[in-house]
PDB file of C-alpha atoms in Angstrom:
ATOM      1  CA  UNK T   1     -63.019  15.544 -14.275  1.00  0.00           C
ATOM      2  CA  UNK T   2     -63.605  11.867 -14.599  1.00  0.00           C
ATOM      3  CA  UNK T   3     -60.418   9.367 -14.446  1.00  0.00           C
ATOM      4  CA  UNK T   4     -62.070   8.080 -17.806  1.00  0.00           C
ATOM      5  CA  UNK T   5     -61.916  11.142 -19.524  1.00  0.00           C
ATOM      6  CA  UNK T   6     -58.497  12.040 -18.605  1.00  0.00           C
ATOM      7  CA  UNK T   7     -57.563   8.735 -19.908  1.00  0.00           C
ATOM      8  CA  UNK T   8     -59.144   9.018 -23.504  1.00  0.00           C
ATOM      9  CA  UNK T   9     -57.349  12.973 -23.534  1.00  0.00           C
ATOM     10  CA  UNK T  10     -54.032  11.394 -22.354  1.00  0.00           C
ATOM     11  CA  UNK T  11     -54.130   8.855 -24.944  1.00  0.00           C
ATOM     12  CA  UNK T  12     -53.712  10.869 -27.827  1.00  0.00           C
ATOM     13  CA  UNK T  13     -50.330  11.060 -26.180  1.00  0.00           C
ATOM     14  CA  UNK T  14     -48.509   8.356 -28.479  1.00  0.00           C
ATOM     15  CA  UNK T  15     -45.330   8.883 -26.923  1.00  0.00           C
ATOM     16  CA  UNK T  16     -44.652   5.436 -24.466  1.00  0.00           C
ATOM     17  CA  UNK T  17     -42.650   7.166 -21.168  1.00  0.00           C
ATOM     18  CA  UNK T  18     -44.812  10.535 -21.212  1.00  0.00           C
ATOM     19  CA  UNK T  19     -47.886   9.118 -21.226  1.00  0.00           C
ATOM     20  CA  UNK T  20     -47.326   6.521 -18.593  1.00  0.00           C
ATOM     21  CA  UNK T  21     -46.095   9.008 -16.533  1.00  0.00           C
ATOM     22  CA  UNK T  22     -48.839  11.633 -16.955  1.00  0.00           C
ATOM     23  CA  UNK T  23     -51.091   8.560 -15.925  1.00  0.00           C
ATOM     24  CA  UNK T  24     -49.278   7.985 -12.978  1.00  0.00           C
ATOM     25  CA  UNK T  25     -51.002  11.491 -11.701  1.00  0.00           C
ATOM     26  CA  UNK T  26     -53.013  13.117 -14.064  1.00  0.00           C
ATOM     27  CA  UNK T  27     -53.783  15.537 -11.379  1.00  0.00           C
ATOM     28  CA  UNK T  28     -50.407  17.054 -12.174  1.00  0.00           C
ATOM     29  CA  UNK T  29     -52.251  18.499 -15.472  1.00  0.00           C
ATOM     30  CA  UNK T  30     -54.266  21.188 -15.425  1.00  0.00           C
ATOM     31  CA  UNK T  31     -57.818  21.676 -17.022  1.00  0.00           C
ATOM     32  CA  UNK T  32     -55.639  24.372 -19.867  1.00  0.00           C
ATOM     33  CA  UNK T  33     -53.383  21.359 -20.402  1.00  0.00           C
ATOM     34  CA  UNK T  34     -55.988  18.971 -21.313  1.00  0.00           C
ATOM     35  CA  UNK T  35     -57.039  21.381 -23.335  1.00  0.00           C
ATOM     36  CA  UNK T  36     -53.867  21.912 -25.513  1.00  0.00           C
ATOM     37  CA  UNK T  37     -53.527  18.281 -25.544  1.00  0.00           C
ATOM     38  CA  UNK T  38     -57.155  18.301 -27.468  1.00  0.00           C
ATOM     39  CA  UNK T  39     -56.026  20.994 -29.742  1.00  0.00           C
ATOM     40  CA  UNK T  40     -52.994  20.029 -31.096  1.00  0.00           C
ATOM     41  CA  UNK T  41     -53.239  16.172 -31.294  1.00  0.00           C
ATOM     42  CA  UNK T  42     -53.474  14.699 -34.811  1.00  0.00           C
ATOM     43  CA  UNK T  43     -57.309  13.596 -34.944  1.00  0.00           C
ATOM     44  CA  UNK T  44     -60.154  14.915 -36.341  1.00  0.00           C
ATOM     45  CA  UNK T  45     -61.899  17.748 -35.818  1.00  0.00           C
ATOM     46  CA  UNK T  46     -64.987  15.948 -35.019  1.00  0.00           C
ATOM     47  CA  UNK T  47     -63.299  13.755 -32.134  1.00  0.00           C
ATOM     48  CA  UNK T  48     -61.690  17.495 -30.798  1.00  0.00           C
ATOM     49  CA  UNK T  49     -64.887  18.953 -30.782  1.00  0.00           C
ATOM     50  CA  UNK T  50     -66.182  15.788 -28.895  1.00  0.00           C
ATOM     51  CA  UNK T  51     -63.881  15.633 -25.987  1.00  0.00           C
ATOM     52  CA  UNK T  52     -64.005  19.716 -25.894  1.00  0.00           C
ATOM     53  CA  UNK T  53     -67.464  18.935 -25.379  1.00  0.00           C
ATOM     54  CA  UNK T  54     -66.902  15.904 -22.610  1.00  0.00           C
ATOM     55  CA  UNK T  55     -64.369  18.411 -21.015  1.00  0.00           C
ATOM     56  CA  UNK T  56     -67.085  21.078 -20.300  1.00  0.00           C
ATOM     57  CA  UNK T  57     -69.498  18.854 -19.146  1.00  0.00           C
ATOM     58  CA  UNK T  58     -67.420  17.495 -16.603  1.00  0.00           C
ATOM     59  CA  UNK T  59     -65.289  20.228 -15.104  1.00  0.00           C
ATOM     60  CA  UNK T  60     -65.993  21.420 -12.110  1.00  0.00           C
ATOM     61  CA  UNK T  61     -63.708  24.779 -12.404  1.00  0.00           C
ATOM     62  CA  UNK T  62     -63.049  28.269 -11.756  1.00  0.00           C
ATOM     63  CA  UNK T  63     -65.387  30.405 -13.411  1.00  0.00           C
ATOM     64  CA  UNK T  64     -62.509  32.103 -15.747  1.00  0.00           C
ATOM     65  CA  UNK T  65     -61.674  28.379 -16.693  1.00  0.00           C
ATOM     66  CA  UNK T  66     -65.440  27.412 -17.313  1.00  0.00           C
ATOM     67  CA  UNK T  67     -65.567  30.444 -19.442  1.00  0.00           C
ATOM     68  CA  UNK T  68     -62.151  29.702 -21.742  1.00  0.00           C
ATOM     69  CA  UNK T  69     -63.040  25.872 -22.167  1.00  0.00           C
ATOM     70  CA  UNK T  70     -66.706  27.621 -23.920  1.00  0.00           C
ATOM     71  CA  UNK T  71     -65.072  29.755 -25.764  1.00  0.00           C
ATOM     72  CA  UNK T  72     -62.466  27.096 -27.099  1.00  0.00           C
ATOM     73  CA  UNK T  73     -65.685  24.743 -27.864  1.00  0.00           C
ATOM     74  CA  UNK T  74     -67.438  28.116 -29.674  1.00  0.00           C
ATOM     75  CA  UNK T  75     -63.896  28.154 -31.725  1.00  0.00           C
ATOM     76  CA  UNK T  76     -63.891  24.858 -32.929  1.00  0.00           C
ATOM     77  CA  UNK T  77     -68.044  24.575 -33.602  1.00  0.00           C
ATOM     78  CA  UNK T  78     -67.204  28.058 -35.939  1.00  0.00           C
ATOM     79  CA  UNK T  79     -64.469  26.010 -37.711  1.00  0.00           C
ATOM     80  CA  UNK T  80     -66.483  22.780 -37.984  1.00  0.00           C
ATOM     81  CA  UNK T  81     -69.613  24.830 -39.328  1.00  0.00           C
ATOM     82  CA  UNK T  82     -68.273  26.588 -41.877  1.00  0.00           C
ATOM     83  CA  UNK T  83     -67.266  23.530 -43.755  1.00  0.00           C
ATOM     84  CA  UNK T  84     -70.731  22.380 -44.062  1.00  0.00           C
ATOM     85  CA  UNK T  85     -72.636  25.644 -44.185  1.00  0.00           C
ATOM     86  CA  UNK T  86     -75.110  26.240 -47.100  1.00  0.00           C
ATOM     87  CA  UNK T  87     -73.687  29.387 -48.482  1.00  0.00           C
ATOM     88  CA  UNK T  88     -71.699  29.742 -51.525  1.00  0.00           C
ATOM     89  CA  UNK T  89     -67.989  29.032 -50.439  1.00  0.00           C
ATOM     90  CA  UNK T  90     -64.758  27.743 -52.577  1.00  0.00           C
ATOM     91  CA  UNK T  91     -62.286  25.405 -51.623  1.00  0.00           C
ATOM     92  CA  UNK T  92     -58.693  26.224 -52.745  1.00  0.00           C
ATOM     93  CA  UNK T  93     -56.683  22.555 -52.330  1.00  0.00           C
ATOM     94  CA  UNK T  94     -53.073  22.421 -52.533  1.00  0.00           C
ATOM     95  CA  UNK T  95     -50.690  19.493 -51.754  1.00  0.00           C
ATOM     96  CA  UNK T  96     -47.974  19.792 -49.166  1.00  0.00           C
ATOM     97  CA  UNK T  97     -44.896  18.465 -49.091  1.00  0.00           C
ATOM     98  CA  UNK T  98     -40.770  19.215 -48.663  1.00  0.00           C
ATOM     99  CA  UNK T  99     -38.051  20.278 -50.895  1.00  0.00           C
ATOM    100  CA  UNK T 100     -34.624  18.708 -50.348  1.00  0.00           C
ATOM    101  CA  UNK T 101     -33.429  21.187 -48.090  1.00  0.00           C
ATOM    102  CA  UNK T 102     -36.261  20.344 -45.208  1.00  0.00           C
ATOM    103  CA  UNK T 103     -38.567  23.361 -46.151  1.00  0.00           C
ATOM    104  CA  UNK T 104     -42.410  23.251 -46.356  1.00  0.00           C
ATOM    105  CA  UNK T 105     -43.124  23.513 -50.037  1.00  0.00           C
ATOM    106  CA  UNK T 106     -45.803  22.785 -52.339  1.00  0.00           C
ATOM    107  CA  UNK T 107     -46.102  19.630 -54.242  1.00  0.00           C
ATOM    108  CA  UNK T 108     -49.107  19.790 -56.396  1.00  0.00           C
ATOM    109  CA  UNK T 109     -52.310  22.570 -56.980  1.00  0.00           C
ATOM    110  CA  UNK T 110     -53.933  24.478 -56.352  1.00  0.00           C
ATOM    111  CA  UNK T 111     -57.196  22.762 -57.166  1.00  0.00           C
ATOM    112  CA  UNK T 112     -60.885  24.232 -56.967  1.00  0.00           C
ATOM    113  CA  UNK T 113     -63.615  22.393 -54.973  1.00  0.00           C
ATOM    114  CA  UNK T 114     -67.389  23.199 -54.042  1.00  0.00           C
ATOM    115  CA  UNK T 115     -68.246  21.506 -51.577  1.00  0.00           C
ATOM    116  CA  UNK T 116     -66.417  19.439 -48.606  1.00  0.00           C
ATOM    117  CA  UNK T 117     -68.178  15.749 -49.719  1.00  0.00           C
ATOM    118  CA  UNK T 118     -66.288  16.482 -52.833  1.00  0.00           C
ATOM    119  CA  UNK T 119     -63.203  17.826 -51.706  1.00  0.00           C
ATOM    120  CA  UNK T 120     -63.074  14.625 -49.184  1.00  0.00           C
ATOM    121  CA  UNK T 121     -63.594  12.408 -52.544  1.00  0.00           C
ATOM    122  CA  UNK T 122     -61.109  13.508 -54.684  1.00  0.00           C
ATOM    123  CA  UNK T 123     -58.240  14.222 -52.219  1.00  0.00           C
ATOM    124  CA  UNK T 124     -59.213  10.243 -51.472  1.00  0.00           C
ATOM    125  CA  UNK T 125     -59.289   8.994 -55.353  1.00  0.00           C
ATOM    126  CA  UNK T 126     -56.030  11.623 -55.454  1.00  0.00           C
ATOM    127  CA  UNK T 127     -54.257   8.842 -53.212  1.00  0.00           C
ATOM    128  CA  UNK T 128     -55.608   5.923 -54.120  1.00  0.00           C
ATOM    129  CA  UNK T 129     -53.844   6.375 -58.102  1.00  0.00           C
ATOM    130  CA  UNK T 130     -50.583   7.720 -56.310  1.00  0.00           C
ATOM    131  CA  UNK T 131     -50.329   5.314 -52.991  1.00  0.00           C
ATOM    132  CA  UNK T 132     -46.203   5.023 -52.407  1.00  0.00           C
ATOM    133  CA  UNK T 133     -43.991   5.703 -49.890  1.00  0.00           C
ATOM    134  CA  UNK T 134     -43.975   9.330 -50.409  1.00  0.00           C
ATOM    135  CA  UNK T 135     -47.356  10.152 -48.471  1.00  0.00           C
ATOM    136  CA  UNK T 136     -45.470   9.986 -45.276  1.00  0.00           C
ATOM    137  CA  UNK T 137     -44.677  13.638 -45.871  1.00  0.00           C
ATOM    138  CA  UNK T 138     -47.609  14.734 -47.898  1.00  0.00           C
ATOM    139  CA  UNK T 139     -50.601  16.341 -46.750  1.00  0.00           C
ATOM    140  CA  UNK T 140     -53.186  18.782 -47.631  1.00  0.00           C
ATOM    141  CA  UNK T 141     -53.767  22.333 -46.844  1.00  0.00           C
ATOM    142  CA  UNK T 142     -57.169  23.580 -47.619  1.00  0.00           C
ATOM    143  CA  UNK T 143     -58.598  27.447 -47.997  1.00  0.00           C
ATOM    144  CA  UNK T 144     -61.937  28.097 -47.556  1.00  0.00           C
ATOM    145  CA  UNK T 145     -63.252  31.496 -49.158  1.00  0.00           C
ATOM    146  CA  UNK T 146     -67.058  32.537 -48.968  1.00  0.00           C
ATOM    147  CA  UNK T 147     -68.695  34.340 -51.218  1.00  0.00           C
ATOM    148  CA  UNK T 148     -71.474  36.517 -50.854  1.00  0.00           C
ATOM    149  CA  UNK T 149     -72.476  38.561 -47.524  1.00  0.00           C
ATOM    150  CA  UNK T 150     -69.744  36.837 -45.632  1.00  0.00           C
ATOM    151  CA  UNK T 151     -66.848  36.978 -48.076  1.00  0.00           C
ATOM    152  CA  UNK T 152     -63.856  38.721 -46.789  1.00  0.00           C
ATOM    153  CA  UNK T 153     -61.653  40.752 -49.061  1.00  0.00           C
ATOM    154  CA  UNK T 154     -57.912  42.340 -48.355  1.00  0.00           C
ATOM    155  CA  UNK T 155     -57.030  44.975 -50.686  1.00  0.00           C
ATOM    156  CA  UNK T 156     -60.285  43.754 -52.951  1.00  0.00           C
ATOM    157  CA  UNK T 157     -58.922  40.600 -53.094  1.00  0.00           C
ATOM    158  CA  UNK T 158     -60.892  37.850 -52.006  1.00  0.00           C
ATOM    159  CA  UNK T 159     -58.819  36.595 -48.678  1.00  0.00           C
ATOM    160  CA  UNK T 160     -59.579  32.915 -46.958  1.00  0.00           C
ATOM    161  CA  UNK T 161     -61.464  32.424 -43.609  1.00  0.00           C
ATOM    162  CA  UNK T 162     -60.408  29.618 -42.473  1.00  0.00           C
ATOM    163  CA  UNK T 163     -56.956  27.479 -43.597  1.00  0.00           C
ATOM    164  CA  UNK T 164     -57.608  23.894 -42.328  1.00  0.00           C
ATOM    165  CA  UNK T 165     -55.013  21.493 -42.823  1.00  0.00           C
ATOM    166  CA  UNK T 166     -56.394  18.011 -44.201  1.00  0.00           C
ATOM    167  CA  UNK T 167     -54.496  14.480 -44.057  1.00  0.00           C
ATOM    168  CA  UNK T 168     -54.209  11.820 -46.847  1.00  0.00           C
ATOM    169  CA  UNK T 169     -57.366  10.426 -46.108  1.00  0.00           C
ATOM    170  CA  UNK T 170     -59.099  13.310 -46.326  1.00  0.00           C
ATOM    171  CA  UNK T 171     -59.627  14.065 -42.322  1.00  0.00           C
ATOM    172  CA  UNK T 172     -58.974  17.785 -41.211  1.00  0.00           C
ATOM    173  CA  UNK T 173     -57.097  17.953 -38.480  1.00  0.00           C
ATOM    174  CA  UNK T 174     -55.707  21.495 -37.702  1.00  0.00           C
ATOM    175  CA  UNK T 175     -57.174  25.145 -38.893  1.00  0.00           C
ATOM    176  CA  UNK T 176     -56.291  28.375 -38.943  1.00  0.00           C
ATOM    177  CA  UNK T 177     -58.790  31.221 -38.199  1.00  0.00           C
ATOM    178  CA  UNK T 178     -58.470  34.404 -40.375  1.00  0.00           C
ATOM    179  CA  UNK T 179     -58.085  37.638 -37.770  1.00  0.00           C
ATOM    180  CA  UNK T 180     -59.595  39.921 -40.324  1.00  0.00           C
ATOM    181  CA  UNK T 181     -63.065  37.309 -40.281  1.00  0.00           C
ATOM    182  CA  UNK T 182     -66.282  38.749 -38.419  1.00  0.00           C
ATOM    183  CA  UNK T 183     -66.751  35.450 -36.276  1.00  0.00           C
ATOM    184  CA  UNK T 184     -63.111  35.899 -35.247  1.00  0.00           C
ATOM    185  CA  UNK T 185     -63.254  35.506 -30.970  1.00  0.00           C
ATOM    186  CA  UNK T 186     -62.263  38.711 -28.961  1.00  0.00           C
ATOM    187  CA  UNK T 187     -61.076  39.865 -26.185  1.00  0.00           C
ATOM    188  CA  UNK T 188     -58.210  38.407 -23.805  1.00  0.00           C
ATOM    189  CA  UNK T 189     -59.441  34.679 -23.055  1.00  0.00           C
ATOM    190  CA  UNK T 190     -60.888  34.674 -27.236  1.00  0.00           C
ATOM    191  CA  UNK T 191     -58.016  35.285 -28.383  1.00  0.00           C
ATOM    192  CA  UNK T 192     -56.305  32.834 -26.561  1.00  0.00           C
ATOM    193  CA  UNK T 193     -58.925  30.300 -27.605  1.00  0.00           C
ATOM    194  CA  UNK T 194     -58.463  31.274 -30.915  1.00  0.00           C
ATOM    195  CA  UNK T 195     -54.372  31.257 -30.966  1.00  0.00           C
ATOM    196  CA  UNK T 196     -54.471  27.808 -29.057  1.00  0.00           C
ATOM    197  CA  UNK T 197     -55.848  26.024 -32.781  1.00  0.00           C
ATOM    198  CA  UNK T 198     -53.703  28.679 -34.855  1.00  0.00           C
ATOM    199  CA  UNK T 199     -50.025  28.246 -33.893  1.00  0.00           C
ATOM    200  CA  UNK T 200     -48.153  26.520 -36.390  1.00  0.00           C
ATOM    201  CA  UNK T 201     -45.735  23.964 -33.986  1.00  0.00           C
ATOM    202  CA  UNK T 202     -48.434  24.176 -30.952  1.00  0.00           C
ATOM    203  CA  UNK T 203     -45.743  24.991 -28.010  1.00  0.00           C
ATOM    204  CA  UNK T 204     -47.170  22.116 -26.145  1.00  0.00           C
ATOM    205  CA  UNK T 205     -45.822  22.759 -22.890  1.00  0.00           C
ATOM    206  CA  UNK T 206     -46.121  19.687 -20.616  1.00  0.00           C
ATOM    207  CA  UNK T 207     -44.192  18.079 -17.341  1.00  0.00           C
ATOM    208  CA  UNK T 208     -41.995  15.447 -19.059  1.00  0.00           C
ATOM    209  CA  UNK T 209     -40.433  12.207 -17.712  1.00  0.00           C
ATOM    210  CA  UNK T 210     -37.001  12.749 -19.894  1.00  0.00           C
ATOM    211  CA  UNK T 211     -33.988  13.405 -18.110  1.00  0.00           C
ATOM    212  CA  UNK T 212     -30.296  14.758 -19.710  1.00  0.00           C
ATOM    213  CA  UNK T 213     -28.620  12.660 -21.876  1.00  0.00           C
ATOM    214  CA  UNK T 214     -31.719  10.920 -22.820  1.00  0.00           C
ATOM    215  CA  UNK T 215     -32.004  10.090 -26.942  1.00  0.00           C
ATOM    216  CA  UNK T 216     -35.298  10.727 -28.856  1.00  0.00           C
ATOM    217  CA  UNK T 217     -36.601   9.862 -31.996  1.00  0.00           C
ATOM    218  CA  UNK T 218     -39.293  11.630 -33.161  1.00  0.00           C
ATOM    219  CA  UNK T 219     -41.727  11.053 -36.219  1.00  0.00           C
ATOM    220  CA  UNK T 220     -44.260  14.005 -36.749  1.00  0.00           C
ATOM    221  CA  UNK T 221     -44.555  13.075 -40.363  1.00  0.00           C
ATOM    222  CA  UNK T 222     -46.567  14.378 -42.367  1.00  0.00           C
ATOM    223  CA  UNK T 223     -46.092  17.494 -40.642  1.00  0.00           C
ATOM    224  CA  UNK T 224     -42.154  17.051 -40.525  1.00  0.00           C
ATOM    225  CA  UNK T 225     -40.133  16.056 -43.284  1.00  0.00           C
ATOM    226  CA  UNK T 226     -38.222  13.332 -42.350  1.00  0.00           C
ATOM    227  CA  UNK T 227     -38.317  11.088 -38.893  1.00  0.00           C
ATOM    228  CA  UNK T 228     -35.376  12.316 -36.500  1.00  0.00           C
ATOM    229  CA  UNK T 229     -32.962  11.763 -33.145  1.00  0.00           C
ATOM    230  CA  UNK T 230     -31.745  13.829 -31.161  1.00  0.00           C
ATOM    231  CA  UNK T 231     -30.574  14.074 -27.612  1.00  0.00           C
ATOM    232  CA  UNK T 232     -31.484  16.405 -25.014  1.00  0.00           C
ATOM    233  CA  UNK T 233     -29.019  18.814 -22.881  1.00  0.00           C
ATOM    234  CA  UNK T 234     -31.082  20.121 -20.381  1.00  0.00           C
ATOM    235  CA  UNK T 235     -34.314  19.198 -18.881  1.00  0.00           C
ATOM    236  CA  UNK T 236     -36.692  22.004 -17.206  1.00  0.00           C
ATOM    237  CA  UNK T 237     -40.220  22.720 -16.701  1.00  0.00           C
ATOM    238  CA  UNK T 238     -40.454  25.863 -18.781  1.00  0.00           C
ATOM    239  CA  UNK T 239     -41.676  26.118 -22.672  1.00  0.00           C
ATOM    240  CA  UNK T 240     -37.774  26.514 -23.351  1.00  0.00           C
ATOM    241  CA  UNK T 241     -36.347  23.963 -20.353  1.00  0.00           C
ATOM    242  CA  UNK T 242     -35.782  21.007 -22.983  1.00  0.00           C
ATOM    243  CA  UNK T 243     -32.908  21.741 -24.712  1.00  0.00           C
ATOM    244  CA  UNK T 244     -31.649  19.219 -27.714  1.00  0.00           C
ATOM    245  CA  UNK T 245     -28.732  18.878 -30.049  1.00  0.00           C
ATOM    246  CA  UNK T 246     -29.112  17.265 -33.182  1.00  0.00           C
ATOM    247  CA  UNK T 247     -26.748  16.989 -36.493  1.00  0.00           C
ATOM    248  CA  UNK T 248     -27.547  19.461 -39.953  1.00  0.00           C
ATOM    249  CA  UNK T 249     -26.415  18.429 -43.586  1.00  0.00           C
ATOM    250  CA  UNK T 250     -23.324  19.600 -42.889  1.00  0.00           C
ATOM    251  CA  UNK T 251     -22.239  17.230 -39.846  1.00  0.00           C
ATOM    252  CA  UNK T 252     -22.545  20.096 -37.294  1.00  0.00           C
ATOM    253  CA  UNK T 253     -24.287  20.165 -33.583  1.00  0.00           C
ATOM    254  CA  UNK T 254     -27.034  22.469 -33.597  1.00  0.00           C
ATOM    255  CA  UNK T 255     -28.836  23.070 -30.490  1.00  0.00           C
ATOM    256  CA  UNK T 256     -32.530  24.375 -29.848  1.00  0.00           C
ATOM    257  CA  UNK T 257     -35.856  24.518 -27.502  1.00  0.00           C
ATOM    258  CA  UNK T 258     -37.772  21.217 -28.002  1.00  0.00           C
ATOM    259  CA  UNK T 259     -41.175  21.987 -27.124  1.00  0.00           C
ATOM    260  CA  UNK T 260     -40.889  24.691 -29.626  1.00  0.00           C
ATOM    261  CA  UNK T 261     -40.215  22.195 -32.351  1.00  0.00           C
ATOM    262  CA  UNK T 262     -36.569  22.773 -32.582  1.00  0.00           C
ATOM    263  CA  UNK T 263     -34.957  19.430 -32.860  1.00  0.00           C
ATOM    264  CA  UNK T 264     -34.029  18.960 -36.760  1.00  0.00           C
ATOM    265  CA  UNK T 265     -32.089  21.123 -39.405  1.00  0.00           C
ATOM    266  CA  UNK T 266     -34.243  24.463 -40.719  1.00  0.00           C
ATOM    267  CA  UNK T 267     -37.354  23.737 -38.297  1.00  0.00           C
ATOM    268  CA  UNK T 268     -38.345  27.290 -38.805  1.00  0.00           C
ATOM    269  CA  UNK T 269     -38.945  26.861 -42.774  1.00  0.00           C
ATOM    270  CA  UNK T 270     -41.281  23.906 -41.786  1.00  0.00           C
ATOM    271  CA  UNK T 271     -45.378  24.358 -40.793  1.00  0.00           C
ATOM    272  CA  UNK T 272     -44.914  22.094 -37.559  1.00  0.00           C
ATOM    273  CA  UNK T 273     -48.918  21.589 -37.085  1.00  0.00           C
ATOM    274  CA  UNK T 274     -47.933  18.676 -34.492  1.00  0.00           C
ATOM    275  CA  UNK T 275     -45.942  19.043 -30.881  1.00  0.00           C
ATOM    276  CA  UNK T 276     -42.855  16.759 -30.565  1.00  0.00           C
ATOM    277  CA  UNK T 277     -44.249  15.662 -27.404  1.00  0.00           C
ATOM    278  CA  UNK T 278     -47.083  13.588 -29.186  1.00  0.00           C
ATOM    279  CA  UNK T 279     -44.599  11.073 -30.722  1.00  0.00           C
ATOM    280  CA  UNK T 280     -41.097  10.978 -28.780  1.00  0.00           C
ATOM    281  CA  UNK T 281     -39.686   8.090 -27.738  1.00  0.00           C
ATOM    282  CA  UNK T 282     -36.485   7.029 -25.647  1.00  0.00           C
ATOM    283  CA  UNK T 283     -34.023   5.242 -28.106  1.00  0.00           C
ATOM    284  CA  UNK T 284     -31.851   3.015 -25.576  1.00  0.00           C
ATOM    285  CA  UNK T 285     -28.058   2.890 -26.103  1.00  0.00           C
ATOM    286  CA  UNK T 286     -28.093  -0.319 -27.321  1.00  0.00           C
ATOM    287  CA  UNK T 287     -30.535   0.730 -30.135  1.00  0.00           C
ATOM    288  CA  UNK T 288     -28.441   4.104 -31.135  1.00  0.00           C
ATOM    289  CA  UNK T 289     -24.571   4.976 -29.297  1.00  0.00           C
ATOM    290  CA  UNK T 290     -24.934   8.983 -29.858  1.00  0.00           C
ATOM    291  CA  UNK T 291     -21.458   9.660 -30.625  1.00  0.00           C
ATOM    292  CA  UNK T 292     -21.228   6.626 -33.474  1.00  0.00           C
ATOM    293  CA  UNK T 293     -24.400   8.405 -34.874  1.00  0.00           C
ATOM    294  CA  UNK T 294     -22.817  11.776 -34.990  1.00  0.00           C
ATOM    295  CA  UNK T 295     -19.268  10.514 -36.607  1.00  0.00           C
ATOM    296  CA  UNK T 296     -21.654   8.621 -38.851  1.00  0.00           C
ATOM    297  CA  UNK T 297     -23.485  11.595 -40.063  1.00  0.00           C
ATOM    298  CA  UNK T 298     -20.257  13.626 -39.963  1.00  0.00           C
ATOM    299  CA  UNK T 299     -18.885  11.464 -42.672  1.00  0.00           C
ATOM    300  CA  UNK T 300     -21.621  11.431 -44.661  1.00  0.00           C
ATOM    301  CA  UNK T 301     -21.461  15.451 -44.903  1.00  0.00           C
ATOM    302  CA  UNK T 302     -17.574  15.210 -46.151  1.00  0.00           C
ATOM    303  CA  UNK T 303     -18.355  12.839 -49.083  1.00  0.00           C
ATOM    304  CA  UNK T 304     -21.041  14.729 -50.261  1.00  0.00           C
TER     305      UNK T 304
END
């Protein structure tokens, strides 16, 4: 794989200390960890299916390799078609946002739309009468039901195909591929093709620079309400080696698996579309002391 290539993959990275250090040696990724970079990076699906695209062309790789990194770019041409495809196919639009206690939640919809040039139109004119602060935790989530030969029905209800999940500005980023369609991937290294643009929080599982004690703040919005710290316990190389506490509503030290999105109160009531590891950044002491931050939040919970 080209050093060029590596470069454009690793700098979807935003995060400032992980990606300098994965370009210190990029040979310490893998071709599979390029490729979850791809997936769950928040860009469109056009530039994904581009640098899927540069990926195969330029790997030089095990034949069960060569054959996943395909079947990953057959995934994401299925997802890409079927937005643009000629058949008869609704759009089912809904606004996504967060109630006050953290959870996903929807804000506004569901509206109807025919056709994607539309859809991309009004979701745009949508924001441009409504453009305040509040769109850093609003995004859309889109179902796309066909009609016709390749409709899909679940107890005679009509049932989606795909769920993509759409941005402000009207760029899809993420989608989710129905099991139940007829263009759904099979077999052992589909399925893992298919589950790598699925998962809701992508368990991005990468070697990290951060050691214990370090503090983070991480902004994932729109896919997390709310911008937050929180300092990490343990470091390891496994999907559950970064451990993190971090303060809930109530002033109390919770403590959970940071690749798997677990680094703010009720995490598991939010669709986490985007890894952690995208946006952390080391907050120095002199920017945040830990322990004033907790006895700050602590107080905040007894007056309220």
């Amino acid at each position: 794989m080209m050093i060029e290539l590596k470069q454009e993959i690793l700098d979807l990275i935003e995060s400032p200390k992980l990606h300098a250090y994965l370009m210190e040696d990029a040979e310490r990724l893998k071709l599979r960890d390029y490729v979850s970079i791809i997936a769950g990076a928040p860009v469109s699906l056009k530039r994904k299916q581009g640098l899927l695209y540069k990926l195969r062309a330029t790997s030089d790789t095990k034949q069960q390799d060569t054959d996943y990194l395909k079947l990953c770019c057959e995934c994401i041409d299925q997802a890409v078609q079927y937005l643009t495809m000629e058949s008869e196919k609704i759009f089912l639009i809904q606004l996504m946002g967060y109630d006050d206690d953290n959870k996903s939640d929807i804000i506004d919809g569901p509206y109807i739309m025919t056709s994607l040039e539309d859809m991309k139109k009004a979701v745009q004119e949508y924001y441009w009468n409504e453009p305040d602060s509040t769109w850093n935790t609003l995004y859309w989530r889109v179902e796309l039901y066909l009609d016709g030969e390749h409709e899909i029905k679940k107890n005679e209800f009509l049932s989606p195909m795909y769920t993509y999940i759409m941005n402000k500005d009207g760029e899809i980023q993420y989608f989710i591929h129905e099991k139940v369609s007829s263009n759904y991937l099979k077999g052992p290294l589909g399925s893992m093709a298919e589950w790598l643009f699925h998962s809701v929080c992508p368990d991005l599982n990468l070697p990290v620079p951060y050691q214990t004690g370090d503090v983070l703040f991480i902004d994932c919005r729109p896919y997390a309400p709310d911008a937050f710290y929180c300092r990490l316990k343990e470091v390891g190389d496994d999907c559950c080696g970064i451990q993190c506490e971090y303060v809930n509503p109530e002033g109390e030290i919770e403590t959970g698996a940071l690749k798997h999105g677990d680094y703010f109160f009720n995490h598991r009531e939010v669709y986490q579309y985007l890894s952690p590891l995208y946006k952390a950044k080391i907050v120095s002491k002199d920017e945040l002391n830990w322990d004033d931050y907790i006895k700050g939040k602590q107080n905040v919970s007894k007056t309220t």
